[in-house]
Amino acid sequence: MQNNKIKNEKINFKKTAKKVLDIQLNGLSYLKKYFNDDFDKACNNIFSCKGKIVVMGMGKSGHIGNKIAATLASTGTPAFFVHPGEASHGDLGMITSQDIVLAISNSGESKEILTIIPILKRQLINLICMTKNPSSSMGKAANIHLCIKVPYESCPLGLTPTTSTTAMLIMGDAIAVSLLKARGFTKKDFALSHPGGILGKKLSLHVSDLINTNTDRKMPVIKKNATIKEALIEIVQKKLGIVVICDKKMKIEGIFTYKDMIHVLNTNIDLNRTKIKKIMNMKIIKIKPDMLAIDALKIMKTYKTNFLLVEKKNTLIGIINICDFFKLGIL
């Protein structure tokens, strides 16, 4: 039953939260000494594994195990989670002799895992155990033991897994990132396993994709002998805040932007007679169609511009606007 007794004094939640953080930070500092030869062996074995990494854990350790398996799988190391209880009732059939089992338990005495370890041993399956005690039943049974012992839980009762589960998570992340680096895993590789959502779009969309979404949008282009008035009309009609000055082969010669237009309107220049070539802007930022869209966005932010010219073989093929990123949901 939930106990909601209200104390007379005001509860200081911020003070408690800061104490939790201090306890966990202190506890996690112990992990550095556990990144040792056993950690190297575990990473080398997983790196060389011909099969998959099967992660197991009960209770809170199981929740952490699920996350570790997901992180491994998304960073180039095929992995999945198997519930130890279900493993005893048929799911052991998912595991082959080419796989490695990563079993997680703070105490190292998880009955559900200990029940299936003899079966794993008979199948000569490599067993890596992550516990706080190398002398525990799981620690002794493991081919490789990874220690995650911390001095205190941040729970004042010392009962709720808090610092210990964070230690498990960090040990799992350390393995995943170490393997990611060893495999030379790239942004493109990451995108292949994240095709959906914002992450997938950011890592897989190219500038050419942005251009293709705007096939119905005519580019604001004029010749250098056009008048300033014609340039102003083009900017207003095309609604991109820019007009590009090109020759007959669509080679870019200059640009005229909305900001340039504001400046011109505050001068005495004859808009009907003055040619755009006399005042066109030569500060042109050009990109290639095969560039990642996210990298193009970085260029926009660096140069504080709302548009970029897309060029291929010295020919203007498109213009991307900051609004294009909003439309695709990647900004």
Short mmCIF file of C-alpha atoms in Angstrom, two decimals:
data_model
loop_
_atom_site.label_atom_id
_atom_site.label_comp_id
_atom_site.label_asym_id
_atom_site.label_seq_id
_atom_site.Cartn_x
_atom_site.Cartn_y
_atom_site.Cartn_z
CA MET A 1 0.00 0.00 0.00
CA GLN A 2 1.30 3.43 -0.92
CA ASN A 3 2.23 5.56 2.09
CA ASN A 4 1.57 9.27 1.59
CA LYS A 5 2.14 10.50 5.12
CA ILE A 6 2.82 14.22 5.09
CA LYS A 7 5.54 15.43 7.43
CA ASN A 8 5.17 18.72 9.26
CA GLU A 9 8.35 20.15 7.83
CA LYS A 10 8.64 21.18 4.20
CA ILE A 11 10.25 18.47 2.05
CA ASN A 12 13.36 19.65 0.21
CA PHE A 13 13.22 17.64 -3.02
CA LYS A 14 16.12 19.52 -4.58
CA LYS A 15 18.41 18.69 -1.66
CA THR A 16 17.49 15.00 -1.92
CA ALA A 17 18.04 14.99 -5.69
CA LYS A 18 21.50 16.53 -5.32
CA LYS A 19 22.41 13.93 -2.70
CA VAL A 20 21.28 11.17 -5.08
CA LEU A 21 23.53 12.62 -7.78
CA ASP A 22 26.52 12.89 -5.44
CA ILE A 23 26.14 9.30 -4.25
CA GLN A 24 25.83 7.99 -7.80
CA LEU A 25 28.77 10.03 -9.11
CA ASN A 26 30.94 8.77 -6.26
CA GLY A 27 29.82 5.19 -6.84
CA LEU A 28 30.35 5.34 -10.58
CA SER A 29 33.93 6.54 -10.10
CA TYR A 30 34.67 2.98 -8.96
CA LEU A 31 33.97 1.71 -12.46
CA LYS A 32 37.27 3.01 -13.80
CA LYS A 33 39.20 0.22 -12.09
CA TYR A 34 36.85 -2.35 -13.63
CA PHE A 35 37.80 -1.34 -17.17
CA ASN A 36 40.62 -3.87 -16.96
CA ASP A 37 41.90 -6.96 -18.74
CA ASP A 38 38.53 -8.69 -18.26
CA PHE A 39 36.83 -5.77 -20.01
CA ASP A 40 39.32 -6.10 -22.90
CA LYS A 41 38.66 -9.84 -23.13
CA ALA A 42 34.90 -9.30 -23.15
CA CYS A 43 35.13 -6.70 -25.93
CA ASN A 44 37.49 -8.87 -27.99
CA ASN A 45 35.21 -11.89 -27.66
CA ILE A 46 32.13 -9.89 -28.65
CA PHE A 47 34.02 -8.26 -31.52
CA SER A 48 35.01 -11.70 -32.86
CA CYS A 49 31.60 -13.29 -32.25
CA LYS A 50 30.20 -15.03 -35.36
CA GLY A 51 26.70 -15.11 -33.94
CA LYS A 52 24.70 -12.68 -31.81
CA ILE A 53 24.98 -11.28 -28.32
CA VAL A 54 22.16 -12.58 -26.13
CA VAL A 55 21.56 -10.35 -23.11
CA MET A 56 19.77 -11.69 -20.00
CA GLY A 57 18.67 -10.20 -16.71
CA MET A 58 15.82 -10.35 -14.18
CA GLY A 59 13.87 -7.43 -12.71
CA LYS A 60 15.67 -4.08 -12.89
CA SER A 61 18.72 -5.85 -14.35
CA GLY A 62 16.45 -7.08 -17.13
CA HIS A 63 15.30 -3.56 -17.95
CA ILE A 64 18.94 -2.46 -18.15
CA GLY A 65 19.74 -5.56 -20.22
CA ASN A 66 17.03 -4.64 -22.72
CA LYS A 67 18.60 -1.22 -23.18
CA ILE A 68 22.13 -2.65 -23.52
CA ALA A 69 20.94 -5.11 -26.18
CA ALA A 70 19.22 -2.27 -28.07
CA THR A 71 22.33 -0.08 -27.90
CA LEU A 72 24.58 -2.89 -29.14
CA ALA A 73 22.21 -3.70 -32.01
CA SER A 74 21.97 -0.08 -33.14
CA THR A 75 25.74 0.43 -33.13
CA GLY A 76 26.85 -2.51 -35.25
CA THR A 77 26.82 -5.45 -32.82
CA PRO A 78 23.86 -7.80 -33.49
CA ALA A 79 22.15 -8.40 -30.13
CA PHE A 80 18.79 -9.20 -28.58
CA PHE A 81 17.32 -9.68 -25.10
CA VAL A 82 15.98 -12.99 -23.76
CA HIS A 83 14.05 -13.14 -20.49
CA PRO A 84 15.68 -15.82 -18.28
CA GLY A 85 12.29 -17.11 -17.12
CA GLU A 86 11.10 -17.55 -20.70
CA ALA A 87 14.45 -19.11 -21.62
CA SER A 88 13.66 -22.04 -19.31
CA HIS A 89 10.40 -22.58 -21.17
CA GLY A 90 11.61 -22.77 -24.75
CA ASP A 91 13.38 -19.53 -25.57
CA LEU A 92 16.77 -21.19 -25.07
CA GLY A 93 16.19 -22.47 -28.59
CA MET A 94 17.00 -18.93 -29.82
CA ILE A 95 20.60 -19.30 -28.65
CA THR A 96 23.22 -21.11 -30.73
CA SER A 97 26.77 -22.23 -30.03
CA GLN A 98 28.05 -19.27 -32.07
CA ASP A 99 26.36 -16.76 -29.77
CA ILE A 100 27.65 -15.10 -26.61
CA VAL A 101 25.42 -14.72 -23.56
CA LEU A 102 25.81 -11.54 -21.51
CA ALA A 103 24.05 -12.24 -18.18
CA ILE A 104 23.43 -9.38 -15.76
CA SER A 105 22.70 -9.61 -12.04
CA ASN A 106 23.85 -7.30 -9.26
CA SER A 107 24.12 -10.09 -6.69
CA GLY A 108 25.23 -12.74 -9.14
CA GLU A 109 22.73 -15.14 -7.61
CA SER A 110 19.74 -14.77 -9.93
CA LYS A 111 18.01 -18.17 -9.71
CA GLU A 112 16.44 -17.89 -13.15
CA ILE A 113 19.86 -17.37 -14.76
CA LEU A 114 21.61 -19.99 -12.62
CA THR A 115 18.99 -22.53 -13.74
CA ILE A 116 19.97 -22.21 -17.40
CA ILE A 117 23.75 -21.80 -17.02
CA PRO A 118 24.38 -25.61 -17.01
CA ILE A 119 22.54 -25.85 -20.35
CA LEU A 120 24.66 -23.03 -21.78
CA LYS A 121 27.81 -24.74 -20.55
CA ARG A 122 26.86 -28.05 -22.19
CA GLN A 123 26.39 -26.21 -25.48
CA LEU A 124 29.83 -24.59 -25.05
CA ILE A 125 28.27 -21.13 -25.26
CA ASN A 126 30.58 -18.31 -24.19
CA LEU A 127 29.22 -16.72 -20.99
CA ILE A 128 30.00 -13.18 -19.86
CA CYS A 129 28.52 -12.26 -16.49
CA MET A 130 28.13 -8.74 -15.13
CA THR A 131 27.79 -8.73 -11.32
CA LYS A 132 29.14 -6.97 -8.23
CA ASN A 133 30.81 -10.14 -6.93
CA PRO A 134 33.36 -12.23 -8.87
CA SER A 135 32.94 -14.97 -6.23
CA SER A 136 29.18 -15.21 -6.75
CA SER A 137 27.66 -18.28 -8.40
CA MET A 138 27.38 -16.42 -11.72
CA GLY A 139 30.85 -14.93 -11.32
CA LYS A 140 32.40 -18.37 -10.87
CA ALA A 141 30.46 -19.86 -13.78
CA ALA A 142 31.39 -17.07 -16.20
CA ASN A 143 34.06 -17.36 -18.87
CA ILE A 144 34.59 -13.65 -18.31
CA HIS A 145 33.37 -11.61 -15.34
CA LEU A 146 32.70 -7.88 -15.47
CA CYS A 147 32.54 -6.26 -12.05
CA ILE A 148 30.08 -3.41 -11.46
CA LYS A 149 30.40 -3.16 -7.66
CA VAL A 150 29.50 0.22 -6.15
CA PRO A 151 29.73 1.17 -2.44
CA TYR A 152 26.20 2.47 -1.93
CA GLU A 153 22.80 2.67 -3.53
CA SER A 154 21.42 6.21 -3.64
CA CYS A 155 18.19 4.89 -2.12
CA PRO A 156 18.34 5.78 1.63
CA LEU A 157 16.96 2.33 2.46
CA GLY A 158 19.80 0.71 0.56
CA LEU A 159 17.25 -1.55 -1.12
CA THR A 160 16.14 -0.03 -4.41
CA PRO A 161 18.62 -0.67 -7.26
CA THR A 162 19.79 2.82 -8.24
CA THR A 163 23.55 3.34 -8.35
CA SER A 164 24.05 -0.34 -9.20
CA THR A 165 21.70 -0.23 -12.21
CA THR A 166 23.36 2.96 -13.43
CA ALA A 167 26.71 1.16 -13.18
CA MET A 168 25.33 -1.71 -15.30
CA LEU A 169 24.10 0.74 -17.89
CA ILE A 170 27.45 2.53 -18.10
CA MET A 171 29.34 -0.77 -18.38
CA GLY A 172 27.02 -1.74 -21.25
CA ASP A 173 27.46 1.63 -22.93
CA ALA A 174 31.24 1.35 -22.56
CA ILE A 175 31.17 -2.02 -24.32
CA ALA A 176 28.92 -0.74 -27.12
CA VAL A 177 30.95 2.41 -27.76
CA SER A 178 34.27 0.53 -27.61
CA LEU A 179 32.97 -1.92 -30.23
CA LEU A 180 31.52 0.91 -32.32
CA LYS A 181 34.96 2.48 -32.48
CA ALA A 182 36.68 -0.84 -33.19
CA ARG A 183 34.32 -1.54 -36.10
CA GLY A 184 34.79 1.90 -37.62
CA PHE A 185 31.02 2.38 -37.37
CA THR A 186 29.95 5.56 -39.18
CA LYS A 187 26.95 7.91 -39.35
CA LYS A 188 25.88 6.17 -42.55
CA ASP A 189 25.96 2.79 -40.78
CA PHE A 190 23.91 4.25 -37.95
CA ALA A 191 21.33 5.60 -40.40
CA LEU A 192 20.78 2.11 -41.86
CA SER A 193 19.45 0.88 -38.51
CA HIS A 194 17.48 4.08 -37.82
CA PRO A 195 15.46 4.73 -41.00
CA GLY A 196 12.45 6.04 -39.12
CA GLY A 197 12.00 9.21 -37.13
CA ILE A 198 14.12 12.31 -36.85
CA LEU A 199 17.42 10.45 -36.38
CA GLY A 200 16.94 8.50 -39.57
CA LYS A 201 16.06 11.59 -41.57
CA LYS A 202 19.01 13.55 -40.27
CA LEU A 203 21.47 10.80 -41.10
CA SER A 204 20.08 9.55 -44.41
CA LEU A 205 18.61 12.54 -46.25
CA HIS A 206 20.82 14.23 -48.82
CA VAL A 207 20.60 17.68 -50.36
CA SER A 208 19.29 16.07 -53.56
CA ASP A 209 16.30 14.80 -51.55
CA LEU A 210 15.50 18.35 -50.50
CA ILE A 211 15.65 19.48 -54.11
CA ASN A 212 13.35 16.65 -55.20
CA THR A 213 10.69 17.71 -52.70
CA ASN A 214 10.55 21.08 -54.46
CA THR A 215 10.21 20.00 -58.09
CA ASP A 216 7.17 22.24 -58.49
CA ARG A 217 9.11 25.28 -57.37
CA LYS A 218 10.71 27.25 -60.19
CA MET A 219 14.11 28.70 -59.39
CA PRO A 220 14.41 32.52 -59.22
CA VAL A 221 16.99 33.00 -61.96
CA ILE A 222 17.78 36.05 -64.12
CA LYS A 223 20.54 37.11 -66.54
CA LYS A 224 23.14 39.69 -65.52
CA ASN A 225 21.77 42.24 -67.99
CA ALA A 226 18.37 42.24 -66.28
CA THR A 227 17.43 45.40 -64.41
CA ILE A 228 17.22 45.71 -60.64
CA LYS A 229 13.45 46.10 -61.00
CA GLU A 230 13.27 42.71 -62.74
CA ALA A 231 15.35 41.20 -59.94
CA LEU A 232 13.00 42.64 -57.31
CA ILE A 233 9.98 41.22 -59.10
CA GLU A 234 11.63 37.79 -59.27
CA ILE A 235 12.40 37.81 -55.54
CA VAL A 236 8.83 38.76 -54.65
CA GLN A 237 7.20 36.28 -57.03
CA LYS A 238 9.34 33.25 -56.17
CA LYS A 239 9.21 33.91 -52.40
CA LEU A 240 12.65 32.47 -51.61
CA GLY A 241 14.33 35.69 -50.55
CA ILE A 242 16.92 35.35 -53.30
CA VAL A 243 17.44 35.60 -57.04
CA VAL A 244 20.41 33.90 -58.72
CA ILE A 245 22.22 35.56 -61.60
CA CYS A 246 23.27 32.91 -64.15
CA ASP A 247 24.53 32.78 -67.71
CA LYS A 248 22.69 30.87 -70.46
CA LYS A 249 24.33 27.60 -69.32
CA MET A 250 23.11 28.15 -65.74
CA LYS A 251 26.59 28.88 -64.44
CA ILE A 252 26.25 30.94 -61.27
CA GLU A 253 27.61 34.48 -61.60
CA GLY A 254 26.15 36.18 -58.54
CA ILE A 255 23.16 36.50 -56.23
CA PHE A 256 20.78 39.20 -55.09
CA THR A 257 19.03 38.66 -51.77
CA TYR A 258 16.14 40.13 -49.82
CA LYS A 259 18.68 41.98 -47.65
CA ASP A 260 20.29 43.45 -50.77
CA MET A 261 16.84 44.52 -51.92
CA ILE A 262 16.19 46.42 -48.66
CA HIS A 263 19.53 48.19 -49.04
CA VAL A 264 18.81 49.16 -52.66
CA LEU A 265 15.38 50.56 -51.82
CA ASN A 266 17.05 52.92 -49.35
CA THR A 267 19.28 54.44 -52.06
CA ASN A 268 18.76 56.64 -55.11
CA ILE A 269 19.64 53.92 -57.64
CA ASP A 270 17.51 53.93 -60.77
CA LEU A 271 15.71 50.57 -60.52
CA ASN A 272 14.46 50.67 -64.13
CA ARG A 273 17.82 51.29 -65.81
CA THR A 274 20.55 49.93 -63.55
CA LYS A 275 21.66 46.42 -64.48
CA ILE A 276 21.76 43.80 -61.71
CA LYS A 277 25.35 42.93 -62.69
CA LYS A 278 26.50 46.25 -61.22
CA ILE A 279 25.30 45.48 -57.70
CA MET A 280 24.98 41.69 -57.54
CA ASN A 281 26.46 39.96 -54.50
CA MET A 282 29.53 37.81 -55.16
CA LYS A 283 29.53 36.10 -51.74
CA ILE A 284 28.09 32.79 -52.89
CA ILE A 285 27.86 29.60 -50.82
CA LYS A 286 27.53 26.55 -53.07
CA ILE A 287 27.07 22.92 -52.07
CA LYS A 288 26.86 19.57 -53.87
CA PRO A 289 23.67 17.46 -54.17
CA ASP A 290 25.28 14.40 -52.53
CA MET A 291 25.98 16.29 -49.28
CA LEU A 292 24.03 15.12 -46.23
CA ALA A 293 21.13 17.46 -45.50
CA ILE A 294 22.24 17.75 -41.87
CA ASP A 295 25.67 18.96 -42.99
CA ALA A 296 24.02 21.54 -45.25
CA LEU A 297 22.04 22.73 -42.22
CA LYS A 298 25.29 23.16 -40.28
CA ILE A 299 26.65 25.35 -43.09
CA MET A 300 23.50 27.48 -42.93
CA LYS A 301 23.95 27.96 -39.20
CA THR A 302 27.67 28.70 -39.52
CA TYR A 303 27.19 31.39 -42.19
CA LYS A 304 23.83 32.56 -40.78
CA THR A 305 22.04 32.19 -44.10
CA ASN A 306 18.56 30.92 -44.93
CA PHE A 307 19.40 29.41 -48.30
CA LEU A 308 22.13 27.54 -50.17
CA LEU A 309 22.76 27.10 -53.90
CA VAL A 310 23.10 23.52 -55.11
CA GLU A 311 25.59 23.11 -57.92
CA LYS A 312 26.62 20.17 -60.07
CA LYS A 313 29.37 20.44 -62.68
CA ASN A 314 29.40 24.25 -62.34
CA THR A 315 25.66 24.34 -63.08
CA LEU A 316 22.90 25.54 -60.75
CA ILE A 317 20.47 22.64 -60.20
CA GLY A 318 18.54 23.83 -57.16
CA ILE A 319 18.13 26.12 -54.17
CA ILE A 320 17.38 24.88 -50.66
CA ASN A 321 15.75 27.09 -48.08
CA ILE A 322 15.66 26.82 -44.29
CA CYS A 323 11.91 26.15 -44.58
CA ASP A 324 12.68 22.89 -46.40
CA PHE A 325 14.15 21.49 -43.18
CA PHE A 326 11.03 22.44 -41.23
CA LYS A 327 8.81 20.76 -43.81
CA LEU A 328 10.72 17.49 -43.45
CA GLY A 329 10.73 17.71 -39.67
CA ILE A 330 14.50 17.73 -39.19
CA LEU A 331 14.82 21.16 -37.61
#
